[in-house]
XYZ file of C-alpha atoms in Angstrom:
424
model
C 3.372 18.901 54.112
C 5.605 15.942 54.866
C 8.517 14.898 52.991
C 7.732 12.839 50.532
C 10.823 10.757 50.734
C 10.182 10.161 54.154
C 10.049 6.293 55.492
C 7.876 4.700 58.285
C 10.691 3.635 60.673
C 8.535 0.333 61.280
C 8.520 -0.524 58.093
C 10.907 -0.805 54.772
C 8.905 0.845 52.447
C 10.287 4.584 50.493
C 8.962 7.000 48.376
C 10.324 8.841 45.931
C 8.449 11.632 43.972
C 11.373 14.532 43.266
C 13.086 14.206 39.725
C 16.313 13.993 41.079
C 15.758 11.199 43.360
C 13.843 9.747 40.830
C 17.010 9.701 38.401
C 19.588 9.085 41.813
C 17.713 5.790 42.503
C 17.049 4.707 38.904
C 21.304 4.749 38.465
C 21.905 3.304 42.128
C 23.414 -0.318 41.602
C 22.515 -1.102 44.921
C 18.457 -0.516 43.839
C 17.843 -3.128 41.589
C 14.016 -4.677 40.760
C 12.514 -6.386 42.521
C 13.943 -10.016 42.819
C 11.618 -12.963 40.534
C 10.948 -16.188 42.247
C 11.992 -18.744 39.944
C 10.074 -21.663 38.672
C 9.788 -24.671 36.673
C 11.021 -23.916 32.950
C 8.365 -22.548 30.936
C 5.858 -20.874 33.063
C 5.603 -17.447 33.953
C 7.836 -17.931 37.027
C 10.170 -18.944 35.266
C 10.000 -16.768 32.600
C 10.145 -13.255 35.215
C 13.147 -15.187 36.631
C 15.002 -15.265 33.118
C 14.307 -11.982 31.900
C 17.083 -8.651 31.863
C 13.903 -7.118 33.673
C 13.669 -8.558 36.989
C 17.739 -9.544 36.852
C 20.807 -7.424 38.392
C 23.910 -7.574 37.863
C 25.973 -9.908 35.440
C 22.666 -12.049 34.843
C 21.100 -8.441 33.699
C 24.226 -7.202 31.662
C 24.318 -10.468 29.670
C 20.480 -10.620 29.168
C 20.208 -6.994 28.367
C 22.950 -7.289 25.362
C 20.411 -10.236 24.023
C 17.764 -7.878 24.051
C 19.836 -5.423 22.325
C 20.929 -7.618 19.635
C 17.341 -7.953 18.841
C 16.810 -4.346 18.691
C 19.368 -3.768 16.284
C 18.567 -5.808 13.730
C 15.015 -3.894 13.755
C 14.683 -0.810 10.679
C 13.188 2.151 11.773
C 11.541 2.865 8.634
C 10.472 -1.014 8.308
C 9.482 -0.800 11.685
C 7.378 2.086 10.781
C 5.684 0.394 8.098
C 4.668 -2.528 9.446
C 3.223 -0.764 12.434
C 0.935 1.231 9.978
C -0.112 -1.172 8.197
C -3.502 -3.293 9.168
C -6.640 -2.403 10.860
C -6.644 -3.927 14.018
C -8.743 -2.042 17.378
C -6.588 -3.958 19.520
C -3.474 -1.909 20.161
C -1.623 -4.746 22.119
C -2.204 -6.800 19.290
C -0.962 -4.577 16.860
C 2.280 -3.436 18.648
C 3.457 -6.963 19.510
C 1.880 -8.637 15.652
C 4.194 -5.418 14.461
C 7.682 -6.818 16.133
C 6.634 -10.326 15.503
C 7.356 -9.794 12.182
C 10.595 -7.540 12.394
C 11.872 -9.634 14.203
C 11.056 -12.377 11.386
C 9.015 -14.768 13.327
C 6.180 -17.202 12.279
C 2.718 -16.839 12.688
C 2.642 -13.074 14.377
C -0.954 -13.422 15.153
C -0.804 -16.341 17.266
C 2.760 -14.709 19.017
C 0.286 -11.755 19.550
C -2.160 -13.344 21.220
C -0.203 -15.653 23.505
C 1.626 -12.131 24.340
C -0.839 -10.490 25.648
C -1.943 -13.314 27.200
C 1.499 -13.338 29.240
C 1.274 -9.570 30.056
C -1.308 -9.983 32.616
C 0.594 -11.668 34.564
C 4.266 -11.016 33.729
C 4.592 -7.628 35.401
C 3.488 -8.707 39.130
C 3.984 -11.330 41.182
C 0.456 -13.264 41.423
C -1.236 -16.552 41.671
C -0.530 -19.617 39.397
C -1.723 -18.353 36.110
C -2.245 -21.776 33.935
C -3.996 -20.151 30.689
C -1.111 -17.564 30.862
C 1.930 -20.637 31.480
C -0.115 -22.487 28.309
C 1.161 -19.464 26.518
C 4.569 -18.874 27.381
C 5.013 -22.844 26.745
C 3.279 -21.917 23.145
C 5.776 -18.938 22.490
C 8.941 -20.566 23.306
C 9.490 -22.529 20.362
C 8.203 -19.930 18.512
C 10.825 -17.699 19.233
C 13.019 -19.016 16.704
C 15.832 -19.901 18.999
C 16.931 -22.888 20.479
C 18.503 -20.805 23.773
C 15.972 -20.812 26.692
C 17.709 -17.927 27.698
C 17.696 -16.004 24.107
C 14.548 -17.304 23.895
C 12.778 -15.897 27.250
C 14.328 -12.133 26.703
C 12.967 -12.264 23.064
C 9.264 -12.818 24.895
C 10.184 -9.910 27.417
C 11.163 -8.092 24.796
C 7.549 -8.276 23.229
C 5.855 -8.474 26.419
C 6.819 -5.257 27.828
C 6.438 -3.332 23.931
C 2.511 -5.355 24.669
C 1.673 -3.194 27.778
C 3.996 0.241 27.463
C 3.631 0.345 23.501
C 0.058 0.348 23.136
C -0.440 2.839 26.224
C 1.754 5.301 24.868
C -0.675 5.290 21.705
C -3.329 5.325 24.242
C -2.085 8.055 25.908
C -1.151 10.189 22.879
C -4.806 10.028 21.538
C -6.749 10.800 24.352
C -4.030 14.216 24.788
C -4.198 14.872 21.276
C -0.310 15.080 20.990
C 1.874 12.890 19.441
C 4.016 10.100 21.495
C 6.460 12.450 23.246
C 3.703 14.857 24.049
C 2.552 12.042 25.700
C 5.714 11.086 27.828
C 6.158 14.604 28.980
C 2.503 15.027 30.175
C 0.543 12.003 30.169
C 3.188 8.693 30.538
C 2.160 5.646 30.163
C 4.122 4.258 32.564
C 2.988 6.065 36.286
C 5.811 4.321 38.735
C 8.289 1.812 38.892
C 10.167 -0.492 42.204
C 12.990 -0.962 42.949
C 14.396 -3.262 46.027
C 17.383 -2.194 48.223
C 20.000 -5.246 47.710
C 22.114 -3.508 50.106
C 22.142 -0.138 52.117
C 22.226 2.612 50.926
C 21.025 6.528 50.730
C 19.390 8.495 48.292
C 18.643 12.770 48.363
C 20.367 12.555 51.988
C 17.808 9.868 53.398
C 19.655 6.278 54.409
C 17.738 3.221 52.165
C 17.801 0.085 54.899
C 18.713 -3.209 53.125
C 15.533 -5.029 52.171
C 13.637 -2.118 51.597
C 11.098 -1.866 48.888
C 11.099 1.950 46.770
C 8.630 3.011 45.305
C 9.603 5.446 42.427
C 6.826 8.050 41.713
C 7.208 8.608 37.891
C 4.084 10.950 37.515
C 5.361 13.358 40.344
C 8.792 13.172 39.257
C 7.441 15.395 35.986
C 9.161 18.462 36.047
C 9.084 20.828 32.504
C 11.998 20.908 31.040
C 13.351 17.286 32.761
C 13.491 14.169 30.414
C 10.589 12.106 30.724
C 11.603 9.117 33.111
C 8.589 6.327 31.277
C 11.589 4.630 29.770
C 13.458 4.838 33.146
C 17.227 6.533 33.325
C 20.379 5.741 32.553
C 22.369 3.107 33.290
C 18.934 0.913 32.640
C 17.390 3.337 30.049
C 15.128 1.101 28.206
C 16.921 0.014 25.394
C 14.046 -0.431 23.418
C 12.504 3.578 23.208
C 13.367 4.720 19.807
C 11.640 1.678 18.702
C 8.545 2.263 20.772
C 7.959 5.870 19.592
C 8.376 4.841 16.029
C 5.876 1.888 16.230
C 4.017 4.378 18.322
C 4.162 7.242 15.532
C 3.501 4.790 12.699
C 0.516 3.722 14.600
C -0.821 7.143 15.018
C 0.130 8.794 11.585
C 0.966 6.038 9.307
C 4.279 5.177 7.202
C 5.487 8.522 5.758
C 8.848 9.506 6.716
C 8.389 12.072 10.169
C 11.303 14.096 8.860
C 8.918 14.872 5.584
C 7.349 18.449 5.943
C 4.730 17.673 3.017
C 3.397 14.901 5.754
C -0.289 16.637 7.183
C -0.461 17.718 10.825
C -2.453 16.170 13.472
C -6.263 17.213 12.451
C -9.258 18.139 13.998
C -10.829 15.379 15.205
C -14.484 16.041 13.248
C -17.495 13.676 13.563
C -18.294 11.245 11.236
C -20.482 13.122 9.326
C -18.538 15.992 9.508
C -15.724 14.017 7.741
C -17.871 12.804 5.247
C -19.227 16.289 4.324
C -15.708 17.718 3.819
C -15.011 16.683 0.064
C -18.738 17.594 -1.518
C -18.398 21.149 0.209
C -14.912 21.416 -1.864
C -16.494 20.367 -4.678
C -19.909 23.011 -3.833
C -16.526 26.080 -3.782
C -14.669 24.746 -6.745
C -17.952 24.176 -9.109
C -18.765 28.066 -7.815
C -15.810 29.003 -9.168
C -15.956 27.463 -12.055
C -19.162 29.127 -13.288
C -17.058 32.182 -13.348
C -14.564 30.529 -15.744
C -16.613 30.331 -19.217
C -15.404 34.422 -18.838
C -11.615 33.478 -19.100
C -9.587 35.324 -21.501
C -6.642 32.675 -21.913
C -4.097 34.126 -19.708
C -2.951 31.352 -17.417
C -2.256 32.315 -13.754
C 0.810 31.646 -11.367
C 0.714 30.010 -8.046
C 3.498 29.298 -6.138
C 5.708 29.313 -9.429
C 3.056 26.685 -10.949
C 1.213 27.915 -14.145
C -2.846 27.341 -13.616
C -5.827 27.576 -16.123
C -9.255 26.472 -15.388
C -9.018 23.024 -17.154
C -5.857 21.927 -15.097
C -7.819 23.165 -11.469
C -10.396 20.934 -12.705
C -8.015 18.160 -13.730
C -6.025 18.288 -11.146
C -9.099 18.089 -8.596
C -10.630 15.304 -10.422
C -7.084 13.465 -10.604
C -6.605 13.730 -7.214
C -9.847 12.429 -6.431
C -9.335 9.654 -8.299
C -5.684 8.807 -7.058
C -6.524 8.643 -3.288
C -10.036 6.931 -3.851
C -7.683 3.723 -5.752
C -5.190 4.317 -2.669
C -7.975 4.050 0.316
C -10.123 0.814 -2.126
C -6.456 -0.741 -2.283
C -5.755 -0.420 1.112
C -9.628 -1.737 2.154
C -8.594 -4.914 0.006
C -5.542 -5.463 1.716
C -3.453 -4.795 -1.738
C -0.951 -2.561 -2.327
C -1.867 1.078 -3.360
C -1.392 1.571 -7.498
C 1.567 3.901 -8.645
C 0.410 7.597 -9.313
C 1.245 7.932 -12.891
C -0.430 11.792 -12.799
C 1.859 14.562 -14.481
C -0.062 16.533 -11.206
C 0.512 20.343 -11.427
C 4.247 20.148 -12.853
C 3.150 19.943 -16.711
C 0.670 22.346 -18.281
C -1.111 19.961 -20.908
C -2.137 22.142 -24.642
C -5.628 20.727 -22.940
C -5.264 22.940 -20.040
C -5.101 25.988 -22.415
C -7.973 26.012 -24.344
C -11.335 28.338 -23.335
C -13.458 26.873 -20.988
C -16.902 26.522 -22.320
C -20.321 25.697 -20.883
C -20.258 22.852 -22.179
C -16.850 22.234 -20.378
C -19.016 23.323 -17.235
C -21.401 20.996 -17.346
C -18.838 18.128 -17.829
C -16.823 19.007 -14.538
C -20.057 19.731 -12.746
C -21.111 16.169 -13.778
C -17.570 14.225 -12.696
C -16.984 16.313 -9.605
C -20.329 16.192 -8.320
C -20.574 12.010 -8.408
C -16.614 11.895 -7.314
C -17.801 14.397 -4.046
C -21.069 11.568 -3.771
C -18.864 8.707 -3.797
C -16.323 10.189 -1.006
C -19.525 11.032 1.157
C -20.973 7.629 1.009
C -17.170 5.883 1.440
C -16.226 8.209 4.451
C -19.375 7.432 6.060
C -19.806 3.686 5.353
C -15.869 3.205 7.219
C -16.509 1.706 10.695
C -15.871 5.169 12.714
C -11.992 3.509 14.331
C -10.532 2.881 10.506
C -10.588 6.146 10.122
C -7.451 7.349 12.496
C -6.810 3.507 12.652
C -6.361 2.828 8.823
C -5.294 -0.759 6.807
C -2.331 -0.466 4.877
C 0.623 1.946 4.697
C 0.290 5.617 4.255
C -1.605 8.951 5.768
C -4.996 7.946 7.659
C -7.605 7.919 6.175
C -8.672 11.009 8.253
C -5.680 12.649 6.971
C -6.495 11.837 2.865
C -10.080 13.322 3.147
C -8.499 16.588 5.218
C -5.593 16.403 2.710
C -8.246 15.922 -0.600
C -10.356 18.881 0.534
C -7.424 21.647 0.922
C -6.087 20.677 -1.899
C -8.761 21.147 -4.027
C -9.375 24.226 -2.586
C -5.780 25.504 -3.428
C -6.158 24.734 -7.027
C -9.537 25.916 -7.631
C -8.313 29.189 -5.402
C -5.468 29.255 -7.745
C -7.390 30.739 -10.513
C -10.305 32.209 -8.188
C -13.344 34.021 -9.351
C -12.767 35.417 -13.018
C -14.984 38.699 -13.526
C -16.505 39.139 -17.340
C -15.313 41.778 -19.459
C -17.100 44.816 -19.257
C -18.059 45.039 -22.954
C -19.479 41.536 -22.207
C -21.636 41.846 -19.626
């Protein structure tokens, strides 16, 4: 096999594909991107021409630092929020409406829109794009700064989080990881070029002046490496930990990633699957509970927790309840209500008393409708909302996954109660 750094003598043109020259090339001052044509103010040209993307340099020092400003006025967990928050199928939409308003700008949806509209034609040279110029004429004032030059970088800044953003998410579904699962084995971002301002040599192989380099991100991948998507050092994207938190919010909603208590990725059941999960908890818990009429008033311990057969069915019912008001909230577009529950913590002089038949036939009654209404809600959702969920919080996935172990665990807490011999 060839050397895949070799060059056709006849031609400027290089490939690089190893790691190393990957990273070499990436920190090489005399590779730089390559150069944007410039053109009148307000039109893509012009914009490509303005940006710390296509610049080198001074020019790409002091645009950079604008860039950066921007960045660090951005929360993480704000960030975080925001990108979890709202249904919307578009990713591009979502990732650029989500900075729009971090960065405090008016009308996000319309900055959105005229965004994308821009990407198409941002990253490449191409013909006159007039529907795409419309739109970077739009987003200038909207920027919120009278500084063409603050200005521009503030629409590079959300026109490159547009494209690389919403493929990471991409990306990280369709592997079933989350967003640096994704970087390490499916990036978003396959190859970048660079443009030889001067000579000069890379791995041992001399880089003509003029030449065009192609860098070969996917075959750079080497375990173990960092992921080169966001590029290298000294032009590291300065925008990454940004990404992957808009990208994780996306993906698994607002609660904090450090938080253990936060659920796992799950399986990714059918629909109907999903909407069976809660009335077959119910079906184990109800089972259960026709042992309990037999219960001799001894409460049980889990996990230093005192249980009794009327706090596992309060505590299944009140959890039903809680997250049903949290996902008809979030539907509305209002925020969720406060849990007010004392939950598992307090032991109620309700919780102690026998358990009758008649208490029976009560639960069976409330947790049988509760299990019908979750069936019917789960199902009705259209099938995206349900990874893809309005409002901040676990997915809606996540709640229905979460609702049915839990009421397992507290119906398993007190478990199958056997009648007293004498009794039986």
């Amino acid at each position: 096999m060839s050397d895949p750094r070799t060059q056709d003598p006849t031609c400027p043109a290089l490939t690089l594909s190893r790691h190393e020259d990957v990273t070499a090339a990436l920190a090489d001052p005399a590779l730089v991107p390559p150069p944007a044509t410039p053109g009148p103010y307000g039109t893509v040209a012009w914009l490509r021409s303005t940006v710390a993307r296509f610049s080198a340099g001074e020019p790409h020092a002091r645009r950079r630092a604008l860039v950066v400003a921007d960045l660090e006025r951005l929360d993480s967990v704000e960030l975080r929020v925001l990108a979890a928050g709202g249904f919307e199928p578009d990713l591009r939409l979502r990732v650029v409406r989500t900075l729009a308003r971090a960065l405090g700008l008016a009308d996000p949806e319309a900055v959105a829109r005229d965004v994308k509209a821009v990407a198409r034609a941002y990253f490449e040279p191409a013909p006159d794009d007039p529907a795409a110029d419309a739109a970077v004429a739009r987003l200038l004032p909207a920027m919120g700064d009278d500084d063409p030059e603050t200005a521009a970088n503030r629409i590079g800044l959300l026109v490159q989080a547009c494209e690389a953003t919403a493929s990471l998410v991409e990306h990280a579904r369709r592997s079933g990881g989350g967003p640096a699962a994704a970087l390490r084995d499916d990036p978003p971002v396959r190859a970048m070029r660079r443009f030889a301002a001067r000579a000069t040599e890379v791995g041992g192989v001399a880089v003509p002046a003029g030449a065009h380099v192609l860098l070969d991100l996917d075959a750079a991948r080497e375990p173990g490496r960092e992921p080169l998507a966001f590029g290298a050092p000294p032009r590291l994207c300065p925008g990454r930990a940004q990404a992957m938190v808009i990208a994780e919010g996306i993906l698994y909603g607002s609660s904090d990633p450090a938080d253990t208590s936060r659920p796992a990725a799950e399986e990714p059941l059918a629909q109907d699957e999903l909407a069976a999960l809660i009335p077959e908890m119910i079906d184990h818990v109800l089972a259960l509970a026709d042992t309990w009429t037999a219960w001799d008033g001894r409460p049980f311990r889990a996990d230093g927790r005192t249980y009794t057969p009327h706090k596992a069915i309060r505590r299944v019912t009140d959890h039903l309840l809680d997250h049903w008001a949290e996902l008809e909230a979030r539907l509305a577009g209002e925020p969720a209500p406060a849990d007010h529950w004392h939950a598992s913590n307090v032991t109620t002089p309700a919780d102690l008393v026998p358990f009758t038949t008649a208490d029976l036939d009560e639960a069976r009654s409330r947790l049988t409708r509760l299990g019908r209404i979750w069936s019917l809600r789960v199902a009705a959702l259209p099938e995206p909302q349900l990874d893809d969920s309005p409002g901040t919080g676990w997915s809606f996935r996540h709640i229905v996954c979460h609702l049915a172990r839990a009421g397992l665990y507290y119906a398993d807490s007190v478990g199958p109660i056997e009648r007293p011999e004498a009794a039986r």
